[in-house]
Coordinates of C-alpha atoms and ligand atoms in Angstrom, one line a residue:
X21 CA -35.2 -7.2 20.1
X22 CA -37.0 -7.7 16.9
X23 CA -35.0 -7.0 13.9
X24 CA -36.0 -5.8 10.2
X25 CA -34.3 -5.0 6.8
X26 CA -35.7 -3.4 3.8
X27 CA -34.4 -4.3 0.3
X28 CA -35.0 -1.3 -2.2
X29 CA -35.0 -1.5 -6.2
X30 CA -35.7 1.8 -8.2
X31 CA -35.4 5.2 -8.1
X32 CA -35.6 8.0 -5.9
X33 CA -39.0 8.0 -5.2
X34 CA -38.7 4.3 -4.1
X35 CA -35.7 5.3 -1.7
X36 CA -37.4 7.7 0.0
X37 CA -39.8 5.5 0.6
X38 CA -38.1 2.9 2.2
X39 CA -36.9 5.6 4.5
X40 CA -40.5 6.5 5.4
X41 CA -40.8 2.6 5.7
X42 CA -37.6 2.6 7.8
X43 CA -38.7 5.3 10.7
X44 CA -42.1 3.5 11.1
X45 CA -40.1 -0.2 11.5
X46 CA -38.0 2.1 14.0
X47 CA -41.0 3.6 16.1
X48 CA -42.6 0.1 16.3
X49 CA -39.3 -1.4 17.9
X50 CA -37.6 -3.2 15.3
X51 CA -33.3 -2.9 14.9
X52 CA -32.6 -2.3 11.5
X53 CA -29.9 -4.9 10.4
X54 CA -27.9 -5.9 7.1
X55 CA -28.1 -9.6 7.5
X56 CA -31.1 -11.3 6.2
X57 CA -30.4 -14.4 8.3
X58 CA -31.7 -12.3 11.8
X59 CA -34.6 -10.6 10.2
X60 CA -38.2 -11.2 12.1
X61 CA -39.2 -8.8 8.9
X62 CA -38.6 -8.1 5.4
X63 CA -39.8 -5.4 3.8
X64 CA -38.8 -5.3 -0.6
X65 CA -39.3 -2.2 -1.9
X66 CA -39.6 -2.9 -5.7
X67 CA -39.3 -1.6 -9.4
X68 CA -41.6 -2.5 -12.6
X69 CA -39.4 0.1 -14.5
X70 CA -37.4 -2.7 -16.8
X71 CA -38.4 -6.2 -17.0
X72 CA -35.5 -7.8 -15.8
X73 CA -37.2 -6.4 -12.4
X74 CA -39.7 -9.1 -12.2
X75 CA -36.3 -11.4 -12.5
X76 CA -34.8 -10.0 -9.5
X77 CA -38.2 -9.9 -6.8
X78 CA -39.1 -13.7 -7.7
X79 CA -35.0 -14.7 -7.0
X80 CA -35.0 -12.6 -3.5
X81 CA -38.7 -14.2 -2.5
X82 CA -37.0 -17.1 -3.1
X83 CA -34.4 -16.7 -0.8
X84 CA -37.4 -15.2 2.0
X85 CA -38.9 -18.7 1.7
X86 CA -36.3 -19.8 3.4
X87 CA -36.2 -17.6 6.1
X88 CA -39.8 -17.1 6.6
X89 CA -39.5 -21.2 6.9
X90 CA -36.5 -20.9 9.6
X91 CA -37.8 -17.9 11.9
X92 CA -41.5 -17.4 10.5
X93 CA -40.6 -13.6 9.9
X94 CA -43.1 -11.8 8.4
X95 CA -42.5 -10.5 4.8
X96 CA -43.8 -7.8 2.8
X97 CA -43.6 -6.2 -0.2
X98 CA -44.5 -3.0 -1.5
X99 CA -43.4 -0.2 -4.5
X100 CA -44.1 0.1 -7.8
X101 CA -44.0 -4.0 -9.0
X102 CA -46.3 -4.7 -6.0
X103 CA -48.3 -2.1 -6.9
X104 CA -49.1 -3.5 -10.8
X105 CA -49.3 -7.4 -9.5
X106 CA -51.4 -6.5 -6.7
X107 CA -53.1 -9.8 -4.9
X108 CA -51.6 -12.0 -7.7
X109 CA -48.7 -11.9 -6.0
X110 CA -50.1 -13.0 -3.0
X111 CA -51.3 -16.3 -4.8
X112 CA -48.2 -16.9 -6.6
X113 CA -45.9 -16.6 -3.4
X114 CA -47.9 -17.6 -0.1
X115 CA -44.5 -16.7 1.7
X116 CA -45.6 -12.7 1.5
X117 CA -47.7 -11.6 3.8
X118 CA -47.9 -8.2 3.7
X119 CA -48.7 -6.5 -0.5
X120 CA -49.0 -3.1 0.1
X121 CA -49.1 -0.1 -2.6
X122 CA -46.9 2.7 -3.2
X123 CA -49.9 4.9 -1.7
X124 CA -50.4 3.4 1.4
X125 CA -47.2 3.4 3.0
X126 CA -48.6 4.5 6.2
X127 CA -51.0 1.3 6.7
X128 CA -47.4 -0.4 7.3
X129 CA -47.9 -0.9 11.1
X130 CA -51.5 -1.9 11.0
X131 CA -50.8 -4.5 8.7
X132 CA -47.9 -5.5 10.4
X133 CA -50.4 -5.5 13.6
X134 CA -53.0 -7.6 11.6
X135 CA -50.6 -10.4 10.4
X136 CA -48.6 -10.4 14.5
X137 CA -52.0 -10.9 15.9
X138 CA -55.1 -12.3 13.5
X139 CA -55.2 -15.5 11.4
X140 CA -54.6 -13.2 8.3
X141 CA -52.9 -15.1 5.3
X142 CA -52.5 -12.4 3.3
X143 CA -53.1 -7.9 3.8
X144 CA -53.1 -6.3 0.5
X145 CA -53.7 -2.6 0.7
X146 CA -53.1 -1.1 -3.4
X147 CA -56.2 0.9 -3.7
X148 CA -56.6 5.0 -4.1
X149 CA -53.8 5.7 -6.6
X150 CA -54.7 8.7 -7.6
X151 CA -54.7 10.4 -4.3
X152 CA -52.1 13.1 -2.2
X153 CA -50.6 10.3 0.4
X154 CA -50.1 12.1 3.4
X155 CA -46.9 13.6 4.9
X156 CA -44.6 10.8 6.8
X157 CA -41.6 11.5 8.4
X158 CA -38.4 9.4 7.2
X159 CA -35.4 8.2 8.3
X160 CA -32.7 8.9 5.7
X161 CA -29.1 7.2 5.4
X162 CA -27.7 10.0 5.9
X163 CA -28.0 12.9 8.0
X164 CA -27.0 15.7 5.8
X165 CA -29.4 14.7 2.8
X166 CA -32.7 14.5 2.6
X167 CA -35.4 14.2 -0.1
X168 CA -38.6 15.5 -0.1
X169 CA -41.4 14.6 -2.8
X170 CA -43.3 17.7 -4.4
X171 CA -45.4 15.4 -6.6
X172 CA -46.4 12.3 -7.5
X173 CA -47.5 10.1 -10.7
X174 CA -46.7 11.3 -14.1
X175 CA -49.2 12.6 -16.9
X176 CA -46.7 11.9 -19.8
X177 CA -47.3 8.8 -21.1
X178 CA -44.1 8.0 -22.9
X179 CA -44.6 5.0 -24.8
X180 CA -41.8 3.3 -23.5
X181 CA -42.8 3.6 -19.5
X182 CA -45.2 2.0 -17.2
X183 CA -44.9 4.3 -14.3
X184 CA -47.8 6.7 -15.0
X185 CA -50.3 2.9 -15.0
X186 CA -48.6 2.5 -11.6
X187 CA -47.8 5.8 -10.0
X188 CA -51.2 7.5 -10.9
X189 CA -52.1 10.8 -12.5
X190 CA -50.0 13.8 -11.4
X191 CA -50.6 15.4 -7.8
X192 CA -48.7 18.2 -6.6
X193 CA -48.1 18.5 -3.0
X194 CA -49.1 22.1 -1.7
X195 CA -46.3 24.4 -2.0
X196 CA -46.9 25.5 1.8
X197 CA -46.0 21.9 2.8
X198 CA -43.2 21.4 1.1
X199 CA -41.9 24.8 2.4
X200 CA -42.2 23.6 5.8
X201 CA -41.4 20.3 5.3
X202 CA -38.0 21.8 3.9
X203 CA -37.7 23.8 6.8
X204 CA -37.9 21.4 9.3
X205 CA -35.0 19.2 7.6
X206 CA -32.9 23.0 7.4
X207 CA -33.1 23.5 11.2
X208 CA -32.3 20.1 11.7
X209 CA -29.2 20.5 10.1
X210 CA -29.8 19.2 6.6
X211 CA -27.4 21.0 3.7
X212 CA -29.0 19.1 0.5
X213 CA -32.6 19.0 0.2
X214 CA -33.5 17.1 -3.0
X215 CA -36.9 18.0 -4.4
X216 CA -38.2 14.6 -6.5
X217 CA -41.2 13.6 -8.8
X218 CA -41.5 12.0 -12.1
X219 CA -41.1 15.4 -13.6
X220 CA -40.9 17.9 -11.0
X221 CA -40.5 21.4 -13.7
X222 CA -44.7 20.6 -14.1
X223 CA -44.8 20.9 -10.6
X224 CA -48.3 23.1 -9.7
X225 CA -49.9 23.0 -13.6
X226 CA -52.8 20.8 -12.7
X227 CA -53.7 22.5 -9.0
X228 CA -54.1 25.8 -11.0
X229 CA -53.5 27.7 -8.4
X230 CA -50.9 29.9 -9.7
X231 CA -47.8 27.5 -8.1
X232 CA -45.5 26.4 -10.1
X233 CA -41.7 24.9 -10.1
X234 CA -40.4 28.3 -10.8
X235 CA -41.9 29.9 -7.8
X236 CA -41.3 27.0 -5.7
X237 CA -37.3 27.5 -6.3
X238 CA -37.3 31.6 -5.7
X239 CA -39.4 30.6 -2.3
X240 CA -37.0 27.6 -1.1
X241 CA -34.1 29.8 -1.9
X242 CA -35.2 32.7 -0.2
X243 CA -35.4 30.2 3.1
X244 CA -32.5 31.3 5.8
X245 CA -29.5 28.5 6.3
X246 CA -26.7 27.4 4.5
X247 CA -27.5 24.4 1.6
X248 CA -28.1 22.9 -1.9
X249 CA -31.6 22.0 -3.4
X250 CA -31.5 19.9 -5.7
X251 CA -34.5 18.0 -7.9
X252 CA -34.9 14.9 -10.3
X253 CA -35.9 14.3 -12.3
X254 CA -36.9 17.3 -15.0
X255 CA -38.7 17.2 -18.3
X256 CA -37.1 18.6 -21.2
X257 CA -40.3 20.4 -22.8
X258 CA -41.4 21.8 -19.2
X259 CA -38.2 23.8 -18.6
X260 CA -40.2 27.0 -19.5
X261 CA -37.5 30.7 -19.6
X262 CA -39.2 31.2 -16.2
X263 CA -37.5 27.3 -14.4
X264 CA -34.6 28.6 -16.4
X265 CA -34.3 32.0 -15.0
X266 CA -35.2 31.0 -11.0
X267 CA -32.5 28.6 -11.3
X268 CA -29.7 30.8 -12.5
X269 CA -30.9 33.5 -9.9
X270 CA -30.9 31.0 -6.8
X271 CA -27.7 31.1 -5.5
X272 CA -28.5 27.5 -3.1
X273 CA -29.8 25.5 -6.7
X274 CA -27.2 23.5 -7.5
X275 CA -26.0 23.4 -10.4
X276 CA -26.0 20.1 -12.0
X277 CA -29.0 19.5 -14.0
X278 CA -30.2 16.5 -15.3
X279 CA -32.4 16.8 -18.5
X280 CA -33.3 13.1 -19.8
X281 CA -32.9 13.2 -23.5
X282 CA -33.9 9.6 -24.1
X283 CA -33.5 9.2 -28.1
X284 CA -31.5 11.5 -30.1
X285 CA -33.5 11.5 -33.4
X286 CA -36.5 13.5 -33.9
X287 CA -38.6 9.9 -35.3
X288 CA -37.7 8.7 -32.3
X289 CA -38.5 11.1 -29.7
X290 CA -41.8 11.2 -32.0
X291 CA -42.7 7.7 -31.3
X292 CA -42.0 8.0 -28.0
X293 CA -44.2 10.8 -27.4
X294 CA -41.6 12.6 -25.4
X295 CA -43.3 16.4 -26.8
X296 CA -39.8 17.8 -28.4
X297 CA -37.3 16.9 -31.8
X298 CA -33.8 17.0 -31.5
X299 CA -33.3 20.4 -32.6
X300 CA -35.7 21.5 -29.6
X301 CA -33.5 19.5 -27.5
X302 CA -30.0 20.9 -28.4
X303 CA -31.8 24.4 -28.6
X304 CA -32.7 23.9 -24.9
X305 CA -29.3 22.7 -23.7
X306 CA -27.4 26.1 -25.7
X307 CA -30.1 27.8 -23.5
X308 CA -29.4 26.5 -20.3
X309 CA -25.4 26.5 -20.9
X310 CA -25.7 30.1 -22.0
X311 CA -27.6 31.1 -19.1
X312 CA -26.4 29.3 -15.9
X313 CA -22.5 29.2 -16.0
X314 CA -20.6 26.1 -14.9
X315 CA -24.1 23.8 -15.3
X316 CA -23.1 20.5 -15.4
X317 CA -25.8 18.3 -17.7
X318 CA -26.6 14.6 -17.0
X319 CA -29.0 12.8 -18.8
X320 CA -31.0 9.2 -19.3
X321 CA -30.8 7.6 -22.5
X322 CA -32.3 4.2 -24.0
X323 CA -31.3 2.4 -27.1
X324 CA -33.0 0.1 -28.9
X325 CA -36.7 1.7 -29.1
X326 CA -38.8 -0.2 -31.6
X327 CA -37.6 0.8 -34.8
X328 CA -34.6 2.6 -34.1
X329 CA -32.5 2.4 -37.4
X330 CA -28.4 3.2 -37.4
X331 CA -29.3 6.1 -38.4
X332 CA -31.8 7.1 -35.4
X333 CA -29.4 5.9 -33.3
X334 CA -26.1 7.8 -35.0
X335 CA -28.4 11.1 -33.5
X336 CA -28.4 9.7 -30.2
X337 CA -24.6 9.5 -30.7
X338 CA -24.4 12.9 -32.3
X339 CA -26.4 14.5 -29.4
X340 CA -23.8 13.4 -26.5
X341 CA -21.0 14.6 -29.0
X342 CA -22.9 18.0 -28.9
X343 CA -24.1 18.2 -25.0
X344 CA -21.2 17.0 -23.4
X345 CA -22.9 15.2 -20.6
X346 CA -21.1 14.8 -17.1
X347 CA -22.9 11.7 -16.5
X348 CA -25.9 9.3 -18.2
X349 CA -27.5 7.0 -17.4
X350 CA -27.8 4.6 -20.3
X351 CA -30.4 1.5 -20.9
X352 CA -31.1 -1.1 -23.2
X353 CA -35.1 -0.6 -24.1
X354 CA -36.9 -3.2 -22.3
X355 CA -40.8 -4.3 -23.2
X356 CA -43.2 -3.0 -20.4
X357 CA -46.4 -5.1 -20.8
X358 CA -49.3 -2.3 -21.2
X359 CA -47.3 0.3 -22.8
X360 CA -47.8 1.5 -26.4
X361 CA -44.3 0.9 -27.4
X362 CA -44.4 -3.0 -26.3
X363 CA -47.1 -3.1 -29.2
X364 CA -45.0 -1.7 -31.9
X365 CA -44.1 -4.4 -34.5
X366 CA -40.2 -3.8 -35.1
X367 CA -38.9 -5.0 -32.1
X368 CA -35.0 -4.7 -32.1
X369 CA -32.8 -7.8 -31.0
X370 CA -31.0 -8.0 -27.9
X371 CA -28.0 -8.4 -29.8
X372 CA -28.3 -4.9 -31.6
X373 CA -29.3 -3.4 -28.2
X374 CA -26.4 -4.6 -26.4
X375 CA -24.3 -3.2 -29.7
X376 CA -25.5 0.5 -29.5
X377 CA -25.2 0.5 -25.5
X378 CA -22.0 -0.4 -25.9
X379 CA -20.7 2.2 -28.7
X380 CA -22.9 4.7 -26.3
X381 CA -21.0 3.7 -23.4
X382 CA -17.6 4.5 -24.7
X383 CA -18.9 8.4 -26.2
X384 CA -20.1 8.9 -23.1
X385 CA -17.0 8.0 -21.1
X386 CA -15.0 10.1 -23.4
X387 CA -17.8 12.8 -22.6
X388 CA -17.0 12.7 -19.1
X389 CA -13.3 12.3 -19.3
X390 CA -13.4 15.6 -21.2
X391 CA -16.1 17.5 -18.9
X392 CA -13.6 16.2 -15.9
X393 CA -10.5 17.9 -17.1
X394 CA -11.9 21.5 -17.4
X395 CA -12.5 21.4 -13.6
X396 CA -8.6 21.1 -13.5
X397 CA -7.1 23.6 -10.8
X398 CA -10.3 25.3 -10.5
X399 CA -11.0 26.5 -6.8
X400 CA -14.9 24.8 -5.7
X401 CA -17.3 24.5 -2.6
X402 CA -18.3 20.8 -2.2
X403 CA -20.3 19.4 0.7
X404 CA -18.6 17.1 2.8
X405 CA -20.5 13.7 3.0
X406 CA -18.4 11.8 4.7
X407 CA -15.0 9.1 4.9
X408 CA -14.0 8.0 1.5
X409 CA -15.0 4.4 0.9
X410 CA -12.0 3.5 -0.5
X411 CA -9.5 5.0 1.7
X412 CA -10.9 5.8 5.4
X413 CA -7.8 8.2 5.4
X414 CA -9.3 10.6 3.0
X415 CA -12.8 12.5 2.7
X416 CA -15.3 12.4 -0.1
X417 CA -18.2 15.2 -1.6
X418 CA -19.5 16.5 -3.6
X419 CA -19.2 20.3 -5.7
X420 CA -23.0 21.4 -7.1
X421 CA -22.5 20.0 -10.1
X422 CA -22.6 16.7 -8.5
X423 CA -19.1 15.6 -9.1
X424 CA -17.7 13.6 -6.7
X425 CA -14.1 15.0 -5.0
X426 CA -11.8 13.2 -2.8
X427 CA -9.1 15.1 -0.6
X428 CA -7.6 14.7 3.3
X429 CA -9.6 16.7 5.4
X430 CA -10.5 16.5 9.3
X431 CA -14.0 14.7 10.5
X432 CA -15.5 17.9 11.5
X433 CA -16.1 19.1 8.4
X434 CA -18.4 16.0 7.7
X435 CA -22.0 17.8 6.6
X436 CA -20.3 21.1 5.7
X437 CA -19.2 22.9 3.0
X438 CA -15.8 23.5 2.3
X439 CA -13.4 25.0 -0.5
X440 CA -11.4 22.8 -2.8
X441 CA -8.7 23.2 -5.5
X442 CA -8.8 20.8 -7.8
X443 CA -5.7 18.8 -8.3
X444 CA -6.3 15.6 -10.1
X445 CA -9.5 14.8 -12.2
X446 CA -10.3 11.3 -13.3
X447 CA -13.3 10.3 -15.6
X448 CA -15.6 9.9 -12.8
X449 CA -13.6 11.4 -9.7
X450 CA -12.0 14.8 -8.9
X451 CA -8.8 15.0 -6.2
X452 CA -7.9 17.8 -4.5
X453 CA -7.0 19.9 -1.4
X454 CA -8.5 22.4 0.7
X455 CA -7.9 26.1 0.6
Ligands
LIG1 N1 -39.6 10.3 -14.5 C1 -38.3 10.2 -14.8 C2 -37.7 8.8 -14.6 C3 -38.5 7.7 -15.2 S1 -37.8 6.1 -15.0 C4 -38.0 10.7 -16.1 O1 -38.9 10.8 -16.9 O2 -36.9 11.1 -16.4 C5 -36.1 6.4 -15.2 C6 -35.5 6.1 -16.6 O3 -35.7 4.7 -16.9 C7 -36.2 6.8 -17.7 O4 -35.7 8.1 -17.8 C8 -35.8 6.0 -18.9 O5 -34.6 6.4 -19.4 C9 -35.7 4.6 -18.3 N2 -36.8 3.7 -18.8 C10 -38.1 3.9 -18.5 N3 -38.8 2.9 -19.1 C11 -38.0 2.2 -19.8 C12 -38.1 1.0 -20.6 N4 -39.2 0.5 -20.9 N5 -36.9 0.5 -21.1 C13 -35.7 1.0 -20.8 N6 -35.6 2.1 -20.1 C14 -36.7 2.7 -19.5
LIG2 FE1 -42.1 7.7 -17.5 FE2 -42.1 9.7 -19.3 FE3 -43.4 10.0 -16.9 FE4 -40.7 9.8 -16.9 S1 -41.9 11.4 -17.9 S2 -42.1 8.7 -15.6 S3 -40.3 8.4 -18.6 S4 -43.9 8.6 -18.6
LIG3 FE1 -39.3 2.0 -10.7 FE2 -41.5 2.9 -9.7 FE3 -39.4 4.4 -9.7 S1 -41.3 1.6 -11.5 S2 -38.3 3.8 -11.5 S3 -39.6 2.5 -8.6 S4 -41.5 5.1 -10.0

């Protein structure tokens, strides 16, 4: 029995992946296991998002040396970093054998085929970028969540980010497809469908075909079945009255949005050519609050863009005092060779960097403390995901505003939705009991 593993870095797009990756391992006959020492392949799934990336891949193909040395398994490597190194990579490590791009996914088991049964040192497939790749079935961790891409690449150019050089332009997937495609997971027995892209509220606007995110919604929650659609990651200036409006009207959108602020002063957001100030921002956020009762808001954050002043960054501050986010996900800027930003001349220090995170960690935690206390005895449906890590006695889900609840509850309710009354909330953890 021939036995694989894949290693993934990055974000949802990247995961997803790997679970395409995963089900195409699985129909050529290889286990999937979680110790490296038994692996006849390796697949790393990689990131080129911050630099310490770059860190992380060359340490782990390190450690594949070895085993290629011990078992000659094959290794390959594919996502976003392999992408942007292309055959260089191949030259700097002989041990890989397989470079493959983010695109051509599906080329896995001829490659794989190529390298089992030719004299091939290297097969490096990182060409047509800017295509649609085609539909692949996936094999997700778990069997109650799936997520399906409705576009890929990103048109934005924020100064900061690398992923438009490496994902491509913007393609939407036809709305028809994703339809289906959401279907199919539904009858299946799916409850969350998560829609992803780089910024899926521009979904449709360069097929010009009249689709767009809004419609998409009304027509995914119009589908029959009991679940949740989710979708990450939005763009602040694309959430048009019309994205607004179709997702306080669906009923199965959840209700945790995730709107990536990024910088809190207008210079900022200026520089980084994000398309909206501060006051746009906050304007947007009374909008949504107003509109689509018990939202919960998350958000991504850096600090430390070039030139960022106290001052600049006292807005950032000011802005999470103001929103009130559930949840953020904060980083320390990091240089991405080929951007605009890594050409700017007033570099911040590490040390600085490391400062504001650091004062932005702790307004944030009291930001979610307080956002976890008004749930306090209130009565929610969560999805049931499965045993709680912690203590096997006990369940854990999630409500739709992404919060995760723990409470004693039976197995059968795994991948259902049940009703809980919040007893106990913790910064990042609700308790409570069904009713
Ligand atoms: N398309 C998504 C996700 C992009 S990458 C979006 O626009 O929201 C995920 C997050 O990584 C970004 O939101 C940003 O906060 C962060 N990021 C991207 N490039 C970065 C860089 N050079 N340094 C630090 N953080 C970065
Ligand atoms: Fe990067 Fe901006 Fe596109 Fe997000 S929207 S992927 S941050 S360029
Ligand atoms: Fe990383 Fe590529 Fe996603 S760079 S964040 S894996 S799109």
């Amino acid at each position: 029995m021939k036995k694989a593993m894949i290693i993934t870095y990055g974000c949802a797009m990247n995961v997803n992946e790997s679970a395409k990756i995963k089900k195409m391992l699985m129909n050529m006959g290889y286990t999937m296991t979680e110790t490296l020492e038994e692996c006849d392949l390796v697949f790393l799934n990689t990131c080129t998002v911050r630099e310490g990336a770059a860190v992380q891949i060359y340490g782990k193909l390190g450690e594949l040396k070895q085993l290629k040395e011990n078992r000659g398994a094959i290794i390959g490597i594919t996502g976003c970093f392999a992408q942007e190194q292309g055959e260089a990579l191949g030259k700097k490590f002989p041990t890989i054998d397989i470079i493959m791009g983010n695109q051509n996914i599906g080329k896995i088991p001829e490659a794989i085929d190529r390298i089992e049964t030719g004299n091939f040192k290297n097969v490096v497939y990182v060409e047509n970028k800017d295509e649609l790749p085609s539909t692949l079935s996936a094999e997700f961790e778990s069997k109650y969540i799936a997520t399906i891409p409705i576009a890929y690449g990103c048109n934005n150019y924020c100064t900061y980010c690398i992923v438009p050089y490496v994902r491509g332009r913007e393609r939407s997937v036809p709305m028809e497809e994703i339809i289906s495609e959401v279907k199919t997971y539904i009858d299946r027995g799916y409850k969350e469908i998560i829609l992803i892209g780089q910024n899926v509220n521009s979904y449709g606007k360069e097929k010009k075909d009249g689709s767009s995110f809004s419609k998409l919604l009304i027509a995914l929650n119009a589908l029959e079945g009991e679940f949740w659609i989710r979708f990450i990651s939005p763009h602040p200036r694309d959430f048009t009255d019309d994205v607004i409006e179709a997702i306080a009207v669906s009923e199965k959108v959840a209700k945790n949005i995730h709107v990536p602020v990024q910088a809190g002063s207008s210079r900022i957001l200026k520089l980084m050519n994000r398309g909206y100030s501060k006051e746009d921002y906050l304007f947007l956020i009374d909008k949504l609050k107003t509109k689509i009762p018990d939202i919960g808001i998350s958000t991504d954050i850096i600090v430390g863009f070039p030139g960022e002043t106290e001052e600049d960054f006292l807005d950032t501050l000011d802005v999470v005092e103001k929103v009130q986010y559930e949840n953020s996900y904060m980083f320390m800027y990091s240089i991405r060779k080929g951007t605009k930003a890594a050409e700017m001349t007033e570099q911040i220090s590490e040390e600085v960097k490391n400062e504001r995170l650091q004062r932005l960690i702790k307004i944030q935690t009291l930001a979610s403390k307080n956002t976890s206390n008004n749930y306090f005895e209130k009565t929610l449906t969560i999805l049931v995901e499965g045993e709680s890590k912690k203590n096997k006695e006990m369940l854990t889900g999630r409500t739709s505003t992404n919060k995760v609840v723990i409470f004693k509850g039976t197995s059968e309710m795994i991948g259902t939705f049940v009703k809980i009354k919040v007893n106990e909330c913790k910064t990042w953890t609700l308790y409570g009991e069904i009713v």
